XYZ file of C-alpha atoms in Angstrom:
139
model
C -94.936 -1.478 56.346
C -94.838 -2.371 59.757
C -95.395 -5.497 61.439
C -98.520 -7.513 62.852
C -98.838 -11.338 63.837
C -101.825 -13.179 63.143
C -102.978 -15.996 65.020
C -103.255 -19.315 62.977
C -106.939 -19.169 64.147
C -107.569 -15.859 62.480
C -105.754 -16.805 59.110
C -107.570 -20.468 58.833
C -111.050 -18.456 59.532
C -110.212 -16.154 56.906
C -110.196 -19.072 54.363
C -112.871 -21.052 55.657
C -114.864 -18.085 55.744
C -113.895 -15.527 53.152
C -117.001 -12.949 54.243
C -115.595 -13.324 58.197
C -114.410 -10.213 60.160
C -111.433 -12.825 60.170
C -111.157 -12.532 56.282
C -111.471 -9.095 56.650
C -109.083 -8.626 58.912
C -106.598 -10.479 56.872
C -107.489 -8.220 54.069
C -106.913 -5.088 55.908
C -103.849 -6.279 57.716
C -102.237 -7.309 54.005
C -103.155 -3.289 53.414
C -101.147 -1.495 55.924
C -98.546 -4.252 57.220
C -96.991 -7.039 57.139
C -97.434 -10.144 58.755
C -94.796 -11.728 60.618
C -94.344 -15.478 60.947
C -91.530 -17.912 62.460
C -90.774 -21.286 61.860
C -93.082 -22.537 64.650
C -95.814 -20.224 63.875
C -95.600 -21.192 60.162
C -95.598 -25.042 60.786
C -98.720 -24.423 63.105
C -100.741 -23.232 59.976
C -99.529 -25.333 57.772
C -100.324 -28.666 59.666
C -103.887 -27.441 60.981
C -104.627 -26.595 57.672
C -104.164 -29.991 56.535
C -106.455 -30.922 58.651
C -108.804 -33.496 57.348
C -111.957 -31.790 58.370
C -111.077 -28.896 56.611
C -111.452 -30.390 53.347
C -114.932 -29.263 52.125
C -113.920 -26.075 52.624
C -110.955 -25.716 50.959
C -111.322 -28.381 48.114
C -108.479 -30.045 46.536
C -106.182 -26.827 45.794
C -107.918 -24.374 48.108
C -105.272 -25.031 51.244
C -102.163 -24.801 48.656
C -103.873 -21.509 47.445
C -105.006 -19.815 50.405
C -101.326 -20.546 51.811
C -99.669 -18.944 48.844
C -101.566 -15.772 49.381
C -100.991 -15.732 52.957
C -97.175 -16.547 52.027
C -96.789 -13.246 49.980
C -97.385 -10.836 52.597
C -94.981 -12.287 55.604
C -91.897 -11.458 56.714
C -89.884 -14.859 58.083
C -88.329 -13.874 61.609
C -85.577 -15.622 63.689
C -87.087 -16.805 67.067
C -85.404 -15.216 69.901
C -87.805 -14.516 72.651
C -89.064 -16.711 75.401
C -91.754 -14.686 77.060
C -94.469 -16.670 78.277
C -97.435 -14.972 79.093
C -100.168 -17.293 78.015
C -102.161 -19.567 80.167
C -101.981 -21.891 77.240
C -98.320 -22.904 76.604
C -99.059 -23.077 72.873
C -100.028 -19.777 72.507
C -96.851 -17.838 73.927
C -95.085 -18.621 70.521
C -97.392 -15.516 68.997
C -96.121 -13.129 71.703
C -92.820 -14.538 71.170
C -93.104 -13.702 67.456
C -94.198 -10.053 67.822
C -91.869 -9.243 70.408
C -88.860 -10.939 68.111
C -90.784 -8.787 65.097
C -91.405 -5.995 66.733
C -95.243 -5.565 66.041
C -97.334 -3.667 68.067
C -100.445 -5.782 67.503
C -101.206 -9.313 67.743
C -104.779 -10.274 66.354
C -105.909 -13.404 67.928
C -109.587 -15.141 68.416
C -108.091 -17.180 71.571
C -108.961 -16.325 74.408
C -106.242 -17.656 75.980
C -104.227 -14.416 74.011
C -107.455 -12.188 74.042
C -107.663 -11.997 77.836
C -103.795 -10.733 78.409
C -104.861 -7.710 76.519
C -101.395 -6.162 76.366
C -97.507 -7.883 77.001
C -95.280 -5.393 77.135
C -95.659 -3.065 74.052
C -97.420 -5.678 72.533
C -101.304 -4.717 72.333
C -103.772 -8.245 71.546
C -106.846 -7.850 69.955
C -109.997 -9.678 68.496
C -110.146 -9.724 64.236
C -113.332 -7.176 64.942
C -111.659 -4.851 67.508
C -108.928 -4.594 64.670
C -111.186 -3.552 62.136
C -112.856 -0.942 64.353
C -109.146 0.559 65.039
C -108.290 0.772 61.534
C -111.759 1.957 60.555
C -111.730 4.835 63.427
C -107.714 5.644 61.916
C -108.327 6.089 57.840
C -106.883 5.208 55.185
């Protein structure tokens, strides 16, 4: 399958809110590609997700769980690229990763990402704006 990135906003939606057009993004993404992460990326999920106000949502195994599931459709890459693009610093390392990857599509609820639309081959889109893609495409 071929690549996507997933903003860490769009992956700790999906298990705050399992009925989210972020969950069901997730769930369509796991479908057809699969998602790419870096080290940097990867460490960004991991310590928001640990977050201390995440904890009634995810009870006392939830984060270990929903990470696991996330964990089984990625595809580790080797940073390379140093694009930035972003008006927030942070966010470049998501462009970064699906340049490196090679993914067409970034889906992102920042605005910060959002807004550029498009760096180089590299198309950014809202979890919903995915779904309507996918769902005007087929199975």
């Amino acid at each position: 399958p071929p690549p996507i990135v997933i903003d860490t906003n769009v992956l700790i939606s999906a298990g705050l809110l399992p009925h989210s057009r972020s969950a069901q993004a997730l769930a369509v993404a796991v479908q057809h590609f699969v998602i790419a992460q870096n080290a940097a990326t990867w460490h960004e999920l991991e310590t928001r997700i640990a977050r201390p106000k995440f904890d009634r949502y995810f009870g006392p195994d939830g984060r270990l769980r929903h990470l696991v599931a996330i964990a089984q459709s990625i595809v580790i890459v080797q940073a390379v690229a140093t694009d930035q693009a972003s008006r927030d610093p942070a966010d470049d390392k998501f462009i970064q990763l699906a340049l490196d990857a090679g993914a067409k599509l970034l889906i992102s609820g920042d605005a910060d990402l959002t807004d550029i639309r498009r760096h180089r081959n590299v198309e950014i889109i809202s979890p919903a704006r995915f779904l309507d893609r996918m769902e005007s495409v087929g199975p």
